[in-house]
Short mmCIF file of C-alpha atoms and ligand atoms in Angstrom, two decimals:
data_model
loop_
_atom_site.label_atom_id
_atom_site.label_comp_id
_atom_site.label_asym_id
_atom_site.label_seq_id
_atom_site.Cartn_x
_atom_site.Cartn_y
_atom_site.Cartn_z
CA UNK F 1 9.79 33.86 -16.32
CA UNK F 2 7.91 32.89 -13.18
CA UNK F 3 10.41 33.28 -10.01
CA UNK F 4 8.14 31.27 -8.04
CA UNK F 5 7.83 28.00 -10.54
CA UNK F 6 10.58 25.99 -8.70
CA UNK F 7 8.52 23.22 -7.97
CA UNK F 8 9.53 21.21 -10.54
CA UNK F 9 11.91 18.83 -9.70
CA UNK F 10 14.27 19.79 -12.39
CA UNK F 11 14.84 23.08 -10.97
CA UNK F 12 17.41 24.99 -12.15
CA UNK F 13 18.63 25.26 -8.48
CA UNK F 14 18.74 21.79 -8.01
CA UNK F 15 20.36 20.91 -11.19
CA UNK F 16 23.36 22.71 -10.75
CA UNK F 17 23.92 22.32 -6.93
CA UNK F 18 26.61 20.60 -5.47
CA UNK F 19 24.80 18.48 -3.42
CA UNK F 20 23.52 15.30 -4.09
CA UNK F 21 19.61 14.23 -3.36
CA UNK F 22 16.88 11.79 -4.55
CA UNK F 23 17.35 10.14 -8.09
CA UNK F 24 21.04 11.54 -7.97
CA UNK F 25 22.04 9.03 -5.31
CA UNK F 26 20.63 5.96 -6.68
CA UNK F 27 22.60 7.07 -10.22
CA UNK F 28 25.39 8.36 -8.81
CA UNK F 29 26.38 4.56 -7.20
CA UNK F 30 25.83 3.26 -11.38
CA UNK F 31 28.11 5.91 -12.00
CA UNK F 32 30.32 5.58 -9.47
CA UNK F 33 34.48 4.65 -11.06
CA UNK F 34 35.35 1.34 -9.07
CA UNK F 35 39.34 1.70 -8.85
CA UNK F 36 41.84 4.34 -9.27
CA UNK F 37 42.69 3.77 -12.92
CA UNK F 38 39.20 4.68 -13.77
CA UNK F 39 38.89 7.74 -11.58
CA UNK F 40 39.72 10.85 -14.15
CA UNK F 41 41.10 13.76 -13.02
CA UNK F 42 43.14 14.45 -10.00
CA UNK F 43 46.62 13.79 -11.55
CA UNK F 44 48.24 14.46 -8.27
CA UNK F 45 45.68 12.94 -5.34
CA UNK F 46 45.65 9.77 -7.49
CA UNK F 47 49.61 9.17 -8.25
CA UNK F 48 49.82 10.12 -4.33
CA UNK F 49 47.03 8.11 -2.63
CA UNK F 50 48.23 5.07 -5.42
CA UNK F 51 52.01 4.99 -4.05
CA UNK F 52 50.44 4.49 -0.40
CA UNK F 53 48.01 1.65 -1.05
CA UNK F 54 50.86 0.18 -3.15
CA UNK F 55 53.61 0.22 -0.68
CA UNK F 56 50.41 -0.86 2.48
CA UNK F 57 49.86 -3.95 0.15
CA UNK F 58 53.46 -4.58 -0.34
CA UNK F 59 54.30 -4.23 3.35
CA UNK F 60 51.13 -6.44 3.99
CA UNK F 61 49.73 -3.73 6.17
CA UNK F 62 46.92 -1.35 6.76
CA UNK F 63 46.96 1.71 4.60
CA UNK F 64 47.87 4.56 6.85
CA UNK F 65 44.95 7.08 7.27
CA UNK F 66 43.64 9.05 5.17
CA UNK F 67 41.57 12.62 4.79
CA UNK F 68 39.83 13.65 1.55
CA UNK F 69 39.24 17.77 1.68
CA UNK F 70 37.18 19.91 -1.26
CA UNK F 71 34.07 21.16 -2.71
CA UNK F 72 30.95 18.91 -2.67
CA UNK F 73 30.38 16.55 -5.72
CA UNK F 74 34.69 16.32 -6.17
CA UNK F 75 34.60 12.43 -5.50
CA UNK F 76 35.77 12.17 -2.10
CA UNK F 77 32.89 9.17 -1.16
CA UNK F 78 33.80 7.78 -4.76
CA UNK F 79 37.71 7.99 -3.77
CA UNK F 80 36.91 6.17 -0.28
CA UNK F 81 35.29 3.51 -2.08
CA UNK F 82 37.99 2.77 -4.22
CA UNK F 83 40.72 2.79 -1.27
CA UNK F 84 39.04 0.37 0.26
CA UNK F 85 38.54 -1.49 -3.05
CA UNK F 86 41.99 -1.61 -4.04
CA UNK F 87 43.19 -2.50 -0.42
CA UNK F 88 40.88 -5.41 -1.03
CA UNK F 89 38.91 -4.23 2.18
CA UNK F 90 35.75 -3.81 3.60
CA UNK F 91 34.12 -0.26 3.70
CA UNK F 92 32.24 1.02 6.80
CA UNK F 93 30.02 4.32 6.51
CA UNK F 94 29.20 6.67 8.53
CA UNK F 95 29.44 10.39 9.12
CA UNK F 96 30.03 13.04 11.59
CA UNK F 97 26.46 14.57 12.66
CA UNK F 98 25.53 10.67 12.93
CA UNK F 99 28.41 10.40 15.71
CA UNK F 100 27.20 12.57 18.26
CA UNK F 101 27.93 10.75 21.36
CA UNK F 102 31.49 9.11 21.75
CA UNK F 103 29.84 5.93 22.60
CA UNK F 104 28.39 5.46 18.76
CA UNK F 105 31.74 6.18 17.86
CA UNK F 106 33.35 3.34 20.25
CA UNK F 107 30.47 0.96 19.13
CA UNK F 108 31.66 1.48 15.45
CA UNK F 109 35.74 1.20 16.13
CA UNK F 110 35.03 -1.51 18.15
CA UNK F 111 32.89 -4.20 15.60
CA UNK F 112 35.51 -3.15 13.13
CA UNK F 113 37.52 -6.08 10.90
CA UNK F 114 41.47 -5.93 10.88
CA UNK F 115 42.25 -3.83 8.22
CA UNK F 116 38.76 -2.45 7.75
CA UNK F 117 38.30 1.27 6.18
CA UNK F 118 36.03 2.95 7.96
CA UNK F 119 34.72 6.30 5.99
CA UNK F 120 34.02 8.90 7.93
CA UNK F 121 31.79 11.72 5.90
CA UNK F 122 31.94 15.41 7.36
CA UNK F 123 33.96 14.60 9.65
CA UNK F 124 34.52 18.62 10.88
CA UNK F 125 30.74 18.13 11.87
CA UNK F 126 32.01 15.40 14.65
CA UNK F 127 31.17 15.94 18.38
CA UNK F 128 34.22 17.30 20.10
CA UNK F 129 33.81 14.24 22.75
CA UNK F 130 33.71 11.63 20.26
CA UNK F 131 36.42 13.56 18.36
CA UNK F 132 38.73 13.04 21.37
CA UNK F 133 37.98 9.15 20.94
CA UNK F 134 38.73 9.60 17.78
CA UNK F 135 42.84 10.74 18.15
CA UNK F 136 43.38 7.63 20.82
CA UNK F 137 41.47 5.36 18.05
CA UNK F 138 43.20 6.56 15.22
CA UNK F 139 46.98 6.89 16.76
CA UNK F 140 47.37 3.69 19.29
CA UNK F 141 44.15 1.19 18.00
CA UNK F 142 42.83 1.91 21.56
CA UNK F 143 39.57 3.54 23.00
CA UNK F 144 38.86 3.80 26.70
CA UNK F 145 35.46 3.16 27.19
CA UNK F 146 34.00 4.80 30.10
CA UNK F 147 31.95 2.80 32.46
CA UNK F 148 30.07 4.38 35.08
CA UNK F 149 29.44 7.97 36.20
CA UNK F 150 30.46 10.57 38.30
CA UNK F 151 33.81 9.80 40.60
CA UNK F 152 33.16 6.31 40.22
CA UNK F 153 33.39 6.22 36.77
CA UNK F 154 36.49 3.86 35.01
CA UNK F 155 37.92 4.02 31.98
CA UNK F 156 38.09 0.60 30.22
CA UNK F 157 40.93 0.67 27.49
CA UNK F 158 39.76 -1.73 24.36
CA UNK F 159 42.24 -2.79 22.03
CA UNK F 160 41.06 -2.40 18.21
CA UNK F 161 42.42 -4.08 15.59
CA UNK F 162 44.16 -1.73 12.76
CA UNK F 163 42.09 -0.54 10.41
CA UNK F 164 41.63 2.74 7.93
CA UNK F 165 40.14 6.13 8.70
CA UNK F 166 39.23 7.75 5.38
CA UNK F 167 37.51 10.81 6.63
CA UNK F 168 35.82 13.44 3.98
CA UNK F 169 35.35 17.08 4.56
CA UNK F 170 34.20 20.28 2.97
CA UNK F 171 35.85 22.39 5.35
CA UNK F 172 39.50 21.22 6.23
CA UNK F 173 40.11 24.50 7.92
CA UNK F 174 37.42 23.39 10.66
CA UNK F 175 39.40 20.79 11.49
CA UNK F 176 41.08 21.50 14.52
CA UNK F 177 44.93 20.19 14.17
CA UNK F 178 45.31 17.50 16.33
CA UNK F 179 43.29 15.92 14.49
CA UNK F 180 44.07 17.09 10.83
CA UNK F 181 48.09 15.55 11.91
CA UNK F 182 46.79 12.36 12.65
CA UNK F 183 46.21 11.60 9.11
CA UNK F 184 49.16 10.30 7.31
CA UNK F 185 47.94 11.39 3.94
CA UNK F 186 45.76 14.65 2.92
CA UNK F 187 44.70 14.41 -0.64
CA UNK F 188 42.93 17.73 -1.51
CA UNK F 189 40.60 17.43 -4.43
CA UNK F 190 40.16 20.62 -6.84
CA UNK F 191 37.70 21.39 -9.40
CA UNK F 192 37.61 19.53 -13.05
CA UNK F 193 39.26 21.03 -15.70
CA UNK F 194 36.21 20.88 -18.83
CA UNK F 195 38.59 17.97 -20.82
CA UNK F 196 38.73 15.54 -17.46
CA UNK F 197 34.82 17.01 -17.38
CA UNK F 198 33.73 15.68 -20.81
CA UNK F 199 35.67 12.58 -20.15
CA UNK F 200 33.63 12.20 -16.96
CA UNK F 201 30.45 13.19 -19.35
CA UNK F 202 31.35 10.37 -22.17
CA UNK F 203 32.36 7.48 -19.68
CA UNK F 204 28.65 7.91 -17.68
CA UNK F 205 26.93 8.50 -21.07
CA UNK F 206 28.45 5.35 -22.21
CA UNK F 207 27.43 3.48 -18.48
CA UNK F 208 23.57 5.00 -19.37
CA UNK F 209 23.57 3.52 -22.91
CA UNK F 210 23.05 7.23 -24.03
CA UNK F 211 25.01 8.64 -27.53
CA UNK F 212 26.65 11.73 -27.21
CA UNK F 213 29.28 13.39 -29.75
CA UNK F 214 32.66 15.27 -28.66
CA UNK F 215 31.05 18.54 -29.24
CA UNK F 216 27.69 17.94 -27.00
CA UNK F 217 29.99 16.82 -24.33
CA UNK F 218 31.98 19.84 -24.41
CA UNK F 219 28.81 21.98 -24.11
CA UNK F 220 28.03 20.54 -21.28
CA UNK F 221 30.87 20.12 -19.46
CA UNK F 222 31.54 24.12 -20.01
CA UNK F 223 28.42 24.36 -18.02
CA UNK F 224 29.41 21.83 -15.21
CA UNK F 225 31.49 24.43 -12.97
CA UNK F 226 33.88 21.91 -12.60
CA UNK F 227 32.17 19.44 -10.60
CA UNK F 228 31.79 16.29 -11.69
CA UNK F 229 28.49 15.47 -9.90
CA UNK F 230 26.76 18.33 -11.54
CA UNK F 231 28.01 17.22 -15.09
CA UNK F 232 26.09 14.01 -14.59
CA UNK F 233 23.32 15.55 -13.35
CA UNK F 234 23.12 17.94 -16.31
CA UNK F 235 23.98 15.18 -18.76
CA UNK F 236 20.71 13.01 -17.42
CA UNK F 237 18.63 16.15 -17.89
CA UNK F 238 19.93 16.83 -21.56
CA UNK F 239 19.54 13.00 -22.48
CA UNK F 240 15.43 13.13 -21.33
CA UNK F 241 15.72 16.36 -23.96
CA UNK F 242 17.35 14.02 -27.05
CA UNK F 243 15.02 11.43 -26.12
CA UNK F 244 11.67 13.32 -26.35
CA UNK F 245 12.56 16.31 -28.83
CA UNK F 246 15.19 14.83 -30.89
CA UNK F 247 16.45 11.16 -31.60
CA UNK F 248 18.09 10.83 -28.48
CA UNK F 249 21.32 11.09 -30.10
CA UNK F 250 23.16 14.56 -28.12
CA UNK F 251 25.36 16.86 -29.96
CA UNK F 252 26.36 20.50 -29.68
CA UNK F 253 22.98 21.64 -30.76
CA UNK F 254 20.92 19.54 -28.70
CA UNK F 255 22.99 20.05 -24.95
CA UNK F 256 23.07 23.97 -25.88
CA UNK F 257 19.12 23.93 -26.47
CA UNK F 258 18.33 21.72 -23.95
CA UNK F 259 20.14 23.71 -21.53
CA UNK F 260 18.50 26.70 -22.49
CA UNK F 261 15.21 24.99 -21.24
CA UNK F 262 16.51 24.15 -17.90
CA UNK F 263 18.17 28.15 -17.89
CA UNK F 264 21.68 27.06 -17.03
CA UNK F 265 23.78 29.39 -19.11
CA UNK F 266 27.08 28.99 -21.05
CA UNK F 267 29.00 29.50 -18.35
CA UNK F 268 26.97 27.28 -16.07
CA UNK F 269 24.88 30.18 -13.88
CA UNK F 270 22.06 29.03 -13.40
CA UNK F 271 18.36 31.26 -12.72
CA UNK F 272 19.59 32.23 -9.32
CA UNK F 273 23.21 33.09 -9.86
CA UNK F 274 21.74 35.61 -12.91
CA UNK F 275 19.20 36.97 -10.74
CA UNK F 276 21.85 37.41 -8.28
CA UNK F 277 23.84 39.40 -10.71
CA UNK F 278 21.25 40.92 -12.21
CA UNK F 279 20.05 42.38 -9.15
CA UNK F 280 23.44 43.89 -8.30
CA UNK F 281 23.95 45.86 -11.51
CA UNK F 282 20.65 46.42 -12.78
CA UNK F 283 19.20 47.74 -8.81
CA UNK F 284 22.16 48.49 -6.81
CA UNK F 285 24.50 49.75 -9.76
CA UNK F 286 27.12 47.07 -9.12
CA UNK F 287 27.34 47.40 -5.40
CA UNK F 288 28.42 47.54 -2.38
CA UNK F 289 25.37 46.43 -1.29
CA UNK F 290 24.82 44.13 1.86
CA UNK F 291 24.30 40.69 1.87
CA UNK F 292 20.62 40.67 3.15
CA UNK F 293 19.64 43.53 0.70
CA UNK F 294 20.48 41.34 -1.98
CA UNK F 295 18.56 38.34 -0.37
CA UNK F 296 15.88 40.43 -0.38
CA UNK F 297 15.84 41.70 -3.57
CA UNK F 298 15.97 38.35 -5.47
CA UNK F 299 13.20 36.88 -2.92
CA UNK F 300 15.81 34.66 -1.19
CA UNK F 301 17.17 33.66 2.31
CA UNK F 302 19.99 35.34 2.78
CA UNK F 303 21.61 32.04 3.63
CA UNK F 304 20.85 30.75 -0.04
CA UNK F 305 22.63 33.92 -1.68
CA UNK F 306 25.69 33.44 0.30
CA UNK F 307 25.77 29.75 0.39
CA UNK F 308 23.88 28.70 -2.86
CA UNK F 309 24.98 31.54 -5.56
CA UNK F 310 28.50 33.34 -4.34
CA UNK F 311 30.49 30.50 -3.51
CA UNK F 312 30.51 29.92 -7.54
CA UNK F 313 29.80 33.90 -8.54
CA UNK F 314 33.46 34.04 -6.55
CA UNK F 315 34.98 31.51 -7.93
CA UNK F 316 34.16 32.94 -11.47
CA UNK F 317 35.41 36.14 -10.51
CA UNK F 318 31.75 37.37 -11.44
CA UNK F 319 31.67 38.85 -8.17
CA UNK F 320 33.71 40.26 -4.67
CA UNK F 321 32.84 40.08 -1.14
CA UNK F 322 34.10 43.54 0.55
CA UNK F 323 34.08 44.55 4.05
CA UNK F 324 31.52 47.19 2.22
CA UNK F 325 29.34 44.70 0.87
CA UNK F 326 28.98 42.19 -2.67
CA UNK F 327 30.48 44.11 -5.84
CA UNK F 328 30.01 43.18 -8.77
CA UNK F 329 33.32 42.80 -11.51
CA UNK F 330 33.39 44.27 -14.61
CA UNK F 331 32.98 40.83 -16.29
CA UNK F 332 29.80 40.70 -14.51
CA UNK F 333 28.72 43.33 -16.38
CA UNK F 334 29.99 41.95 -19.94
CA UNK F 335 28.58 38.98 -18.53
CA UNK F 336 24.75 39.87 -18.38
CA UNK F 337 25.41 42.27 -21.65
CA UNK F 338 24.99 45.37 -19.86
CA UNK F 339 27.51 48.84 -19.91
CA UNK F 340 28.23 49.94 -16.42
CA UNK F 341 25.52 52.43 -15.40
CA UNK F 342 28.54 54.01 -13.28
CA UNK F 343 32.19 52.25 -12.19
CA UNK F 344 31.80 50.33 -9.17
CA UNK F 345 32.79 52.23 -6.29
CA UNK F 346 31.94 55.73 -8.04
CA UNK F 347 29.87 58.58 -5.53
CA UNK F 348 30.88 57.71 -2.56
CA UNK F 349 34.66 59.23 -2.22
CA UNK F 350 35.76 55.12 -2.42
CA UNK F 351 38.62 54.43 -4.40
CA UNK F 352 37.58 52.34 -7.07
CA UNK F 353 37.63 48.88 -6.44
CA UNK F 354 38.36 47.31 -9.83
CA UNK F 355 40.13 50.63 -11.59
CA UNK F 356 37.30 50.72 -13.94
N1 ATP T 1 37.09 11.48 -10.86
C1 ATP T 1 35.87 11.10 -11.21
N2 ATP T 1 35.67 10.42 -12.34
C2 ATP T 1 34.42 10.05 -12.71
N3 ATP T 1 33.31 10.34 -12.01
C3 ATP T 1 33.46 11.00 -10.87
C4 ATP T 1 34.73 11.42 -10.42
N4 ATP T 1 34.58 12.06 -9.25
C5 ATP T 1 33.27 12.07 -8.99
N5 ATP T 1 32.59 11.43 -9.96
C6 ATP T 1 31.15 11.27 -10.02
O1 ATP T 1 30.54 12.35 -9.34
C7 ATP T 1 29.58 11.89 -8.40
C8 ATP T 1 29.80 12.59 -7.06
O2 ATP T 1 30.99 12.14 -6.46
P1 ATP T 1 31.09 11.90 -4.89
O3 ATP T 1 29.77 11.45 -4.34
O4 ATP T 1 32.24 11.01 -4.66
O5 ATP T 1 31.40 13.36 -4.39
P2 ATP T 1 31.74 13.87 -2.93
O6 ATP T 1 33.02 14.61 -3.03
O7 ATP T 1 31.67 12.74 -1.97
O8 ATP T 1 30.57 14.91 -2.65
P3 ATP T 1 29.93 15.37 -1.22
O9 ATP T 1 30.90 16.32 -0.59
O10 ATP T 1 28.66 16.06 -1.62
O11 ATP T 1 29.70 14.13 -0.43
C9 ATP T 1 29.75 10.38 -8.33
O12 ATP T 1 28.55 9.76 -8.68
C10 ATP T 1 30.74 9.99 -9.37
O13 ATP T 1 30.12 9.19 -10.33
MG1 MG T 2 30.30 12.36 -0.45
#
């Protein structure tokens, strides 16, 4: 297979990567669930995040802010959507690295409606001015514009009416605290389990006018790595498969074989994550190895391998991150169907990592 042939815009890379771009954000809005009784998954964020937009409505009042943390692709723009939907509210949106001076920031607070939910995407990637504004805004309704410069400078307090902050983030532990505790409600998203996947998988298929059986949505939602975005994403790709190989009608058969073409294995590894793995048993006997070695050796940035392929490799327990370097697990091994040249760890007075 030709490393180099990623051209194509169905690259495997893009098709199973978190983040959204091109034809996925036009589709994603069609596929988008509209309240909270639609949204699947997320027994605990939803029964939480329902009692306080029930008792805001019943009290009359502004829901109390609110931050959304996890992975990309989890539904945290979907969830801010539907807050502000079932709080019968307008929706504002706008996102950190946008905000870079606290002016924008006092622009936006101050055009906003009573009531208003303003969503606030990446919001660890704020300007630390602008997040100052930002604990005044969200705590009294008030922002002191400064007018002027130098000693002469005053600071002009505005009054804002209440509204919601619904602010998103990948990286809650950026967040310094002042601001984290001036959210009245964290809802932390995890990963899909595959059943809340393939329910995801049948409600869009049905939304795209596409058929799909139980057992073709179970193939692919094993191969969604528990992100919701990426099951939609590989459900579009398996549909243009039915459609031009087969009667556009998906079942087991079809979503394994047409996931075969775009080389995104049963477990949901795609090219990169294999050659990642590959690269660490077959060249490097399972590791340690450093991070840029293995950059190198699969032709990558090292900034791709670490951000791109481990996060998931991790998560799967495919692979460690040492103080030594990336080993790989003996299900990494079983994985790629190959025997352990040597234990991890072995010939170099190490105790071995895994026990193997
Ligand atoms: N619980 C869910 N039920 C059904 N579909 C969902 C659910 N969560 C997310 N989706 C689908 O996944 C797609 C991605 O969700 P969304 O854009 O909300 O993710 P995100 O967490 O904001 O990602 P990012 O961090 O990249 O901004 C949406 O198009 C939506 O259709
Ligand atoms: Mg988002």
């Amino acid at each position: 297979m030709n490393w180099d042939d990623t051209t194509d815009e169905t690259a495997p890379e893009r098709l199973v990567g978190s983040v959204a771009d091109g034809e996925d954000q036009a589709v994603e809005a069609a596929l988008r669930p509209k309240d909270l009784g639609e949204f699947i998954g997320q027994e605990k964020v939803r029964e939480q995040l329902d009692l306080v937009l029930r008792a805001a409505r019943a009290r009359g009042a502004t829901a109390d802010h609110v931050l959304l943390s996890g992975a990309p692709g989890l539904g945290k723009t979907t969830l801010s959507m539907i807050i502000a939907a079932e709080m019968g509210a307008p929706i504002r949106i706008t996102s950190g690295p946008a905000i870079q001076h606290a002016g924008d920031l006092a622009a936006i607070l101050s055009s906003l409606q009573e009531g208003e939910v303003l969503f606030l995407d990446e919001i660890h990637r704020m300007s630390r001015p602008a997040e100052e504004m930002l604990y005044m805004a969200m705590e009294d309704f008030r922002v002191d514009v400064i007018v002027g410069k130098g000693p002469g400078a005053t600071a002009i307090p505005l009054e804002l009416p209440p509204f919601t902050l619904v602010g998103a983030t990948t990286r809650a532990g950026l967040l310094p605290p002042p601001l984290r505790d001036r959210f009245g409600f964290t809802g932390h998203m995890e990963f899909y389990e595959p059943a809340e996947l393939e329910r995801v998988i049948h409600r869009s298929a049905n939304l795209l006018d596409v058929e799909i059986d139980t057992a073709g949505a179970a193939e692919i939602a094993g191969r969604s790595r528990g992100t919701p975005r990426i099951a939609n994403r590989l459900l579009r790709r398996v549909r243009d498969y039915a459609q031009v190989k087969a009667d556009g009608i998906i079942d087991r058969e079809i979503a394994a074989a047409a996931l075969k073409v775009y080389e995104v294995d049963g477990r949901g590894l795609d090219r990169l994550d294999r050659a990642v793995l590959h690269a660490l048993l077959k060249l490097f006997g399972g590791g340690p190895v450093g991070l840029s070695t293995l950059a190198v050796a699969v032709g990558e940035e090292r900034e791709t391998v670490e951000e791109v392929a481990e996060p998931f490799l991790v998560r799967e327990g495919l692979l460690a991150r040492t103080p030594r370097g990336r080993v790989a697990t003996p299900a990494a091994w079983t994985h790629l169907g190959l025997t352990p040249a040597r234990a991890p760890g072995q010939g170099n007075g190490q105790p071995d990592l895994f026990g193997t």
